[in-house]
Coordinates of C-alpha atoms and ligand atoms in Angstrom, one line a residue:
X528 CA -9.7 11.0 -25.7
X529 CA -10.4 11.9 -22.1
X530 CA -14.1 11.6 -22.6
X531 CA -13.6 8.0 -23.9
X532 CA -11.5 7.2 -20.8
X533 CA -14.0 8.5 -18.4
X534 CA -16.7 6.4 -20.0
X535 CA -14.5 3.3 -19.9
X536 CA -13.6 3.8 -16.3
X537 CA -17.3 4.3 -15.5
X538 CA -18.2 1.0 -17.2
X539 CA -15.5 -0.9 -15.3
X540 CA -16.6 0.8 -12.1
X541 CA -20.2 -0.4 -12.5
X542 CA -19.0 -4.0 -12.4
X543 CA -16.0 -3.8 -10.0
X544 CA -16.3 -0.8 -7.7
X545 CA -12.7 0.5 -8.0
X546 CA -13.5 4.1 -7.6
X547 CA -15.1 6.2 -4.8
X548 CA -15.1 9.3 -7.0
X549 CA -14.7 9.8 -10.8
X550 CA -14.7 13.4 -12.1
X551 CA -17.5 14.3 -14.6
X552 CA -15.1 15.5 -17.2
X553 CA -11.4 15.5 -17.6
X554 CA -8.9 17.9 -19.0
X555 CA -7.1 16.9 -22.1
X556 CA -3.4 16.3 -22.1
X557 CA -2.1 19.8 -22.6
X558 CA 0.8 19.9 -20.2
X559 CA 3.9 18.3 -21.8
X560 CA 6.0 16.2 -19.3
X561 CA 7.1 12.8 -18.3
X562 CA 3.6 11.6 -17.8
X563 CA 2.0 13.1 -21.0
X564 CA -0.4 10.5 -22.3
X565 CA -0.9 8.8 -18.9
X566 CA -4.1 8.6 -16.8
X567 CA -3.5 8.4 -13.1
X568 CA -5.8 7.0 -10.4
X569 CA -5.1 8.1 -6.8
X570 CA -6.0 6.3 -3.6
X571 CA -8.8 8.0 -1.8
X572 CA -6.7 8.9 1.3
X573 CA -4.4 11.2 -0.8
X574 CA -6.1 14.5 -1.4
X575 CA -6.8 15.9 -4.8
X576 CA -8.1 19.5 -5.1
X577 CA -11.9 19.7 -5.7
X578 CA -12.3 15.9 -5.8
X579 CA -14.1 14.4 -2.9
X580 CA -11.5 12.7 -0.8
X581 CA -12.7 10.4 2.0
X582 CA -10.0 7.9 2.8
X583 CA -12.7 5.3 2.3
X584 CA -14.7 6.6 5.2
X585 CA -18.3 7.9 5.6
X586 CA -17.0 10.4 8.2
X587 CA -15.4 12.4 5.4
X588 CA -18.3 12.4 3.0
X589 CA -18.6 15.7 1.3
X590 CA -15.1 16.7 2.0
X591 CA -13.6 18.4 -1.0
X592 CA -10.0 19.4 -0.4
X593 CA -8.9 22.9 -1.3
X594 CA -5.4 21.8 -2.2
X595 CA -3.4 19.1 -4.0
X596 CA -1.3 16.6 -2.1
X597 CA 2.5 16.8 -3.0
X598 CA 2.3 13.8 -5.3
X599 CA -0.9 15.0 -7.0
X600 CA 0.9 18.4 -7.8
X601 CA 3.9 16.5 -9.3
X602 CA 1.7 14.3 -11.4
X603 CA -0.2 17.3 -12.8
X604 CA 3.0 19.2 -13.4
X605 CA 4.3 16.3 -15.5
X606 CA 1.2 16.1 -17.6
X607 CA -0.6 13.1 -15.9
X608 CA -4.4 13.3 -15.9
X609 CA -6.1 12.3 -12.7
X610 CA -9.1 10.0 -13.3
X611 CA -10.4 9.5 -9.8
X612 CA -10.1 8.4 -6.2
X613 CA -9.7 4.6 -5.7
X614 CA -11.6 2.4 -3.2
X615 CA -9.8 1.3 -0.1
X616 CA -10.3 -0.1 3.4
X617 CA -11.5 2.8 5.7
X618 CA -8.3 4.8 6.5
X619 CA -6.3 1.8 5.3
X620 CA -7.5 -0.6 8.0
X621 CA -7.5 -4.0 6.3
X622 CA -5.9 -6.4 3.9
X623 CA -8.9 -7.2 1.6
X624 CA -10.6 -3.8 1.0
X625 CA -13.6 -5.3 2.6
X626 CA -13.6 -2.8 5.5
X627 CA -14.9 0.0 3.3
X628 CA -16.8 3.0 4.7
X629 CA -20.3 2.1 5.8
X630 CA -21.9 3.8 2.8
X631 CA -19.3 2.5 0.2
X632 CA -18.9 -0.5 -2.1
X633 CA -16.3 -3.2 -1.9
X634 CA -14.0 -3.5 -4.9
X635 CA -14.0 -7.0 -6.6
X636 CA -11.0 -8.9 -7.9
X637 CA -10.5 -8.4 -11.6
X638 CA -9.9 -12.2 -12.1
X639 CA -12.8 -13.4 -10.1
X640 CA -15.5 -11.2 -8.6
X641 CA -16.1 -13.6 -5.8
X642 CA -12.7 -12.8 -4.5
X643 CA -11.2 -9.7 -2.9
X644 CA -8.7 -7.3 -4.4
X645 CA -6.5 -7.3 -1.3
X646 CA -6.0 -4.2 0.7
X647 CA -6.0 -1.6 1.7
X648 CA -5.2 -0.1 -1.8
X649 CA -7.7 -2.6 -3.5
X650 CA -9.2 -0.2 -5.9
X651 CA -5.8 1.0 -7.2
X652 CA -4.7 -2.6 -7.9
X653 CA -8.0 -3.6 -9.5
X654 CA -8.1 -0.7 -12.0
X655 CA -4.4 -1.1 -12.7
X656 CA -5.1 -4.7 -13.8
X657 CA -8.3 -3.8 -15.8
X658 CA -7.3 -0.5 -17.5
X659 CA -6.4 -0.9 -21.2
X660 CA -5.2 2.7 -21.5
X661 CA -1.8 4.0 -20.3
X662 CA -2.3 4.1 -16.5
X663 CA -0.5 4.4 -13.2
X664 CA -2.1 4.3 -9.8
X665 CA -0.8 6.1 -6.7
X666 CA -1.4 4.0 -3.6
X667 CA -0.3 4.0 0.0
X668 CA 1.2 1.5 2.4
X669 CA 1.4 1.4 6.2
X670 CA 1.9 -2.4 6.6
X671 CA 1.6 -3.9 3.2
X672 CA -1.2 -2.0 1.5
X673 CA 0.6 -1.6 -1.8
X674 CA 2.2 -5.0 -2.3
X675 CA -0.7 -7.1 -1.0
X676 CA -3.4 -5.9 -3.4
X677 CA -0.8 -5.8 -6.2
X678 CA -0.1 -9.5 -5.5
X679 CA -3.8 -10.4 -5.4
X680 CA -4.5 -8.5 -8.6
X681 CA -1.4 -9.5 -10.6
X682 CA 0.3 -6.1 -11.0
X683 CA 3.5 -4.4 -10.0
X684 CA 3.4 -2.3 -6.8
X685 CA 6.2 -0.5 -5.2
X686 CA 6.4 0.8 -1.6
X687 CA 9.4 3.1 -1.5
X688 CA 11.8 3.9 1.3
X689 CA 10.1 5.8 4.2
X690 CA 10.7 9.5 3.6
X691 CA 11.5 9.2 -0.1
X692 CA 8.0 10.4 -1.4
X693 CA 6.3 13.4 0.2
X694 CA 3.2 12.6 2.3
X695 CA 2.0 16.2 2.3
X696 CA -1.8 15.8 1.7
X697 CA -2.0 12.2 2.8
X698 CA -4.6 11.4 5.4
X699 CA -2.5 9.5 7.9
X700 CA -3.1 6.1 9.1
X701 CA 0.1 5.7 11.2
X702 CA 2.7 8.5 10.7
X703 CA 5.8 6.5 11.5
X704 CA 4.8 3.9 8.9
X705 CA 2.9 5.6 6.0
X706 CA 4.5 5.6 2.5
X707 CA 3.1 6.6 -0.8
X708 CA 4.0 4.6 -3.9
X709 CA 3.0 3.6 -7.4
X710 CA 1.3 0.6 -9.0
X711 CA 1.4 -0.2 -12.7
X712 CA 1.2 -3.1 -15.2
X713 CA 4.9 -3.1 -15.9
X714 CA 8.1 -2.3 -14.1
X715 CA 9.0 0.5 -16.6
X716 CA 6.0 2.5 -15.5
X717 CA 6.8 2.0 -11.8
X718 CA 10.3 3.4 -12.4
X719 CA 8.9 6.3 -14.3
X720 CA 6.3 7.1 -11.7
X721 CA 8.8 6.9 -8.9
X722 CA 11.1 9.3 -10.8
X723 CA 8.2 11.8 -10.9
X724 CA 6.9 11.5 -7.3
X725 CA 10.1 11.0 -5.3
X726 CA 11.9 14.0 -3.8
X727 CA 12.2 16.4 -0.9
X728 CA 9.2 18.4 0.3
X729 CA 9.6 20.8 3.1
X730 CA 5.9 20.5 3.9
X731 CA 6.4 16.9 5.1
X732 CA 8.7 16.8 8.2
X733 CA 9.8 13.2 7.5
X734 CA 10.7 13.9 3.9
X735 CA 14.4 13.1 3.2
X736 CA 16.8 15.5 1.4
X737 CA 18.3 13.6 -1.5
X738 CA 19.4 14.2 -5.1
X739 CA 16.7 13.4 -7.7
X740 CA 17.2 10.1 -9.5
X741 CA 16.1 8.8 -12.8
X742 CA 15.1 5.3 -11.9
X743 CA 14.7 4.1 -15.5
X744 CA 18.5 3.8 -15.7
X745 CA 18.4 0.7 -13.5
X746 CA 16.2 -1.1 -16.1
X747 CA 19.3 -1.4 -18.4
X748 CA 21.5 -3.1 -15.8
X749 CA 21.7 -6.9 -15.5
X750 CA 21.9 -8.8 -12.2
X751 CA 25.2 -10.7 -12.6
X752 CA 26.8 -11.1 -9.2
X753 CA 23.9 -9.7 -7.4
X754 CA 23.5 -11.3 -3.9
X755 CA 20.0 -12.5 -3.1
X756 CA 18.9 -13.7 0.3
X757 CA 15.9 -16.0 0.2
X758 CA 13.9 -15.6 3.5
X759 CA 13.6 -19.1 5.0
X760 CA 10.7 -18.4 7.4
X761 CA 8.6 -17.2 4.5
X762 CA 8.4 -20.7 3.2
X763 CA 7.1 -22.2 6.4
X764 CA 3.8 -23.3 7.7
X765 CA 0.7 -21.5 6.4
X766 CA 2.2 -20.6 3.1
X767 CA 0.5 -22.2 0.1
X768 CA 2.6 -25.0 -1.5
X769 CA 2.0 -23.7 -5.0
X770 CA 3.0 -20.2 -4.0
X771 CA 6.3 -21.5 -2.6
X772 CA 6.9 -23.6 -5.7
X773 CA 6.4 -20.6 -8.0
X774 CA 8.7 -18.3 -6.0
X775 CA 11.4 -21.0 -5.9
X776 CA 11.1 -21.4 -9.7
X777 CA 11.6 -17.7 -10.2
X778 CA 14.6 -17.5 -7.8
X779 CA 16.2 -20.4 -9.8
X780 CA 15.7 -18.2 -12.9
X781 CA 17.5 -15.3 -11.3
X782 CA 20.3 -17.7 -10.3
X783 CA 20.7 -18.9 -13.9
X784 CA 21.0 -15.2 -14.9
X785 CA 24.0 -14.7 -12.7
X786 CA 22.6 -13.8 -9.3
X787 CA 24.0 -15.6 -6.2
X788 CA 21.3 -17.0 -4.0
X789 CA 21.5 -18.0 -0.4
X790 CA 18.9 -19.0 2.2
X791 CA 18.8 -16.6 5.1
X792 CA 16.9 -16.5 8.4
X793 CA 15.2 -13.5 10.0
X794 CA 14.0 -15.2 13.3
X795 CA 13.0 -12.0 15.1
X796 CA 11.0 -10.7 12.2
X797 CA 9.2 -14.0 11.9
X798 CA 8.3 -14.1 15.5
X799 CA 7.6 -10.4 16.5
X800 CA 6.9 -8.2 13.5
X801 CA 3.2 -8.8 13.3
X802 CA 2.6 -8.1 17.0
X803 CA 4.8 -5.0 17.0
X804 CA 3.3 -3.7 13.8
X805 CA -0.3 -4.0 15.0
X806 CA 0.4 -2.3 18.3
X807 CA 2.3 0.6 16.8
X808 CA -0.1 1.0 13.8
X809 CA -3.2 1.0 16.0
X810 CA -1.7 3.3 18.6
X811 CA -0.9 5.9 16.0
X812 CA -4.2 5.4 14.2
X813 CA -6.2 5.9 17.4
X814 CA -4.7 9.3 17.9
X815 CA -4.9 10.3 14.2
X816 CA -8.6 9.6 14.2
X817 CA -9.3 11.9 17.1
X818 CA -9.6 14.8 14.7
X819 CA -12.6 13.3 13.0
X820 CA -15.2 14.5 15.5
X821 CA -17.7 16.3 13.3
X822 CA -16.4 19.8 14.0
X823 CA -14.0 20.6 11.2
X824 CA -14.1 18.0 8.4
X825 CA -16.8 16.0 6.7
X826 CA -19.8 14.7 8.4
X827 CA -21.6 16.9 10.9
X828 CA -24.6 15.9 13.0
X829 CA -27.1 18.3 14.7
X830 CA -25.2 20.2 17.3
X831 CA -26.7 19.3 20.7
X832 CA -25.8 17.9 24.1
X833 CA -22.3 18.0 25.6
X834 CA -19.1 17.7 23.7
X835 CA -18.6 14.0 24.5
X836 CA -22.2 13.2 23.6
X837 CA -21.9 14.9 20.2
X838 CA -18.5 13.5 19.5
X839 CA -19.7 9.9 20.3
X840 CA -22.8 10.4 18.1
X841 CA -20.8 11.5 15.1
X842 CA -18.2 8.8 15.5
X843 CA -20.7 5.9 16.2
X844 CA -22.7 6.7 13.1
X845 CA -19.8 7.3 10.7
X846 CA -16.9 5.0 11.5
X847 CA -17.0 1.3 10.5
X848 CA -16.5 -1.7 12.8
X849 CA -12.8 -2.1 12.1
X850 CA -12.0 1.6 12.7
X851 CA -13.8 1.4 16.0
X852 CA -11.9 -1.8 16.9
X853 CA -8.6 -0.1 16.2
X854 CA -9.5 3.0 18.2
X855 CA -10.2 0.9 21.2
X856 CA -7.2 -1.4 20.9
X857 CA -4.8 1.5 20.1
X858 CA -6.1 3.7 22.9
X859 CA -5.7 0.7 25.3
X860 CA -2.1 0.1 24.2
X861 CA -1.2 3.7 25.0
X862 CA -3.1 4.0 28.3
X863 CA -1.1 4.7 31.4
X864 CA -0.3 1.4 33.1
X865 CA -0.2 -0.4 29.8
X866 CA 1.9 1.9 27.7
X867 CA 5.2 0.4 28.8
X868 CA 4.1 -3.1 28.3
X869 CA 2.7 -2.6 24.8
X870 CA 3.4 0.6 23.0
X871 CA 6.9 1.3 24.3
X872 CA 7.9 -2.3 24.2
X873 CA 6.8 -2.5 20.5
X874 CA 9.0 0.5 19.7
X875 CA 12.0 -1.3 21.2
X876 CA 11.2 -4.5 19.3
X877 CA 10.9 -2.4 16.1
X878 CA 14.5 -1.2 16.6
X879 CA 15.7 -4.8 17.0
X880 CA 13.8 -5.8 13.8
X881 CA 15.4 -3.0 11.9
X882 CA 18.8 -4.1 13.1
X883 CA 18.1 -7.7 11.9
X884 CA 17.4 -6.4 8.4
X885 CA 20.3 -4.0 8.4
X886 CA 22.7 -6.9 9.2
X887 CA 21.3 -8.8 6.2
X888 CA 22.0 -5.9 3.9
X889 CA 25.7 -5.9 4.8
X890 CA 25.8 -9.3 2.9
X891 CA 22.9 -9.1 0.5
X892 CA 21.7 -6.7 -2.2
X893 CA 18.1 -7.8 -1.9
X894 CA 15.9 -10.2 0.0
X895 CA 13.1 -12.3 -1.6
X896 CA 9.9 -14.0 -0.2
X897 CA 6.4 -14.5 -1.4
X898 CA 4.4 -11.3 -1.1
X899 CA 1.3 -13.0 0.3
X900 CA 1.1 -16.5 1.8
X901 CA -2.0 -17.3 -0.3
X902 CA -3.9 -16.2 -3.5
X903 CA -6.7 -13.7 -3.1
X904 CA -9.3 -15.3 -0.8
X905 CA -13.0 -15.5 -1.6
X906 CA -15.3 -13.2 0.3
X907 CA -17.1 -16.3 1.7
X908 CA -13.7 -17.3 3.2
X909 CA -13.0 -13.9 4.6
X910 CA -16.4 -13.9 6.3
X911 CA -15.2 -16.8 8.5
X912 CA -12.0 -15.2 9.6
X913 CA -11.5 -13.8 13.1
X914 CA -9.8 -10.4 13.3
X915 CA -6.6 -12.1 14.3
X916 CA -6.6 -14.5 11.3
X917 CA -7.3 -11.4 9.3
X918 CA -4.2 -9.6 10.7
X919 CA -2.1 -12.7 10.1
X920 CA -2.4 -12.3 6.4
X921 CA 0.2 -9.5 6.7
X922 CA 2.9 -11.7 8.2
X923 CA 5.2 -11.3 5.2
X924 CA 4.7 -7.6 4.5
X925 CA 4.7 -5.9 7.9
X926 CA 8.5 -6.4 8.4
X927 CA 9.8 -4.2 5.6
X928 CA 7.1 -1.7 6.4
X929 CA 8.2 -1.4 10.1
X930 CA 11.8 -1.0 8.9
X931 CA 10.9 1.6 6.2
X932 CA 12.6 -0.6 3.5
X933 CA 11.6 -0.4 -0.1
X934 CA 9.7 -3.5 -1.4
X935 CA 8.0 -4.4 -4.6
X936 CA 5.5 -7.0 -5.7
X937 CA 6.3 -8.7 -9.0
X938 CA 3.6 -10.8 -10.5
X939 CA 5.1 -14.2 -11.3
X940 CA 2.4 -16.7 -12.2
X941 CA -1.0 -18.1 -11.4
X942 CA -2.7 -20.7 -9.2
X943 CA -6.3 -21.6 -10.1
X944 CA -6.2 -18.6 -12.6
X945 CA -5.4 -16.3 -9.6
X946 CA -2.1 -14.3 -9.5
X947 CA 0.9 -15.1 -7.4
X948 CA 3.3 -12.4 -6.3
X949 CA 7.0 -12.4 -5.4
X950 CA 8.2 -9.7 -3.0
X951 CA 11.7 -8.2 -3.4
X952 CA 13.0 -6.1 -0.5
X953 CA 15.9 -3.7 -0.8
X954 CA 18.1 -1.7 1.6
X955 CA 17.0 2.0 2.3
X956 CA 17.0 4.0 -1.0
X957 CA 18.0 0.9 -3.0
X958 CA 14.8 1.0 -5.1
X959 CA 17.0 0.7 -8.2
X960 CA 17.9 -2.9 -7.4
X961 CA 14.2 -3.8 -7.1
X962 CA 13.8 -2.6 -10.6
X963 CA 16.7 -4.6 -11.8
X964 CA 15.1 -7.8 -10.4
X965 CA 11.7 -6.8 -11.8
X966 CA 13.1 -6.3 -15.3
X967 CA 15.2 -9.5 -15.2
X968 CA 12.1 -11.7 -14.4
X969 CA 10.6 -10.4 -17.6
X970 CA 13.5 -10.7 -19.9
Ligands
LIG2100 N1 -3.3 -4.7 6.5 C1 -2.6 -3.8 7.2 C2 -3.4 -3.1 8.3 O1 -4.6 -3.4 8.3 C3 -1.9 -2.8 6.4 C4 -2.7 -1.7 5.9 C5 -2.0 -0.6 5.2 O2 -0.8 -0.8 4.8 N2 -2.6 0.5 5.0 O3 -3.0 -2.4 9.1

């Protein structure tokens, strides 16, 4: 069985580039557990023992971790078989999986190879759509990297509450934002995967102590009386008309099934979330990347010259353009003289944005918007975008990420044969309600 799967994955990979690393051979399903019979792909930035793990970067080529990340341990313990490390934007820096490491291949959309998979967990979303065997992917989100590619590739993707899933063994992008979560072809597998990977881990200082839950129980509940807030600003300028239409249709369906829908406004989020997110994310990223200097991990160059000279040589040769851009912007935002105006101010804005969401959850069970403003763009269109236009793609997803709120992409239809995604956002630790909505839209 496993041999057949590896062959199949290899064939898909030749055409679509979803994996950076596929093991030569796999174990058979010997361990009996909740994931017996499942094959699991894992984003490159989450370490798996003895499998090259590079976070999509050339600077980590050759790095074979000597331990499993917390989530990888749990998957193996429950009988899941790991089939490889999925392609991503370098360290998570992107929304199209186009910013891959300088020696790596760009994953192509499963519906149209001229279009992107979304990012940064593009390989995870692509293989989730293409795999015909029982499969779950474990991805990561800092500002939308689970729901964005899930939307562009037409699969379910859940970004859980910050702190619910251990990040032990994750190569950080921005520590105050990073979350690990599952992707799958159906909401049942998402609930199953979360039940396996959620839970306290003392090796992650941000891990939250909570009782274990069986999330599958929520799939049996209906949505009668559930209060849904439809985010008004997410239906404004720049959002594709057909995307809006499809989301509205689906919300009507939920209303017919007994939910109460009201339009709500999140003006602060609409105006400030993108700027606050990019300043915080890049500030944290620029410090996180300091450890990749050719001394301990991955790529080494010939040791000569002063430390700064050596450091610059390694980093110039092995980081991609976007990583370099973020190091420069992030360092600038934290520099003395600018720190108060950018980094500290963004942290204050972040608190305000969280308050705005929290107020909403006093009145509503969940909030709904499109996941992405458009369908997956063509690579030829991406070429023409400026970095700012690129960042603006994340306008709908950065808010829940800044607030650490659980959010899930639900595939709801197509435009020009390309998938459209609906995003449902819940209050902290209310993942169950997202599953109720996900299930209802299928019933
Ligand atoms: N597109 C966003 C960024 O580039 C989000 C990436 C992510 O969540 N890893 O920062």
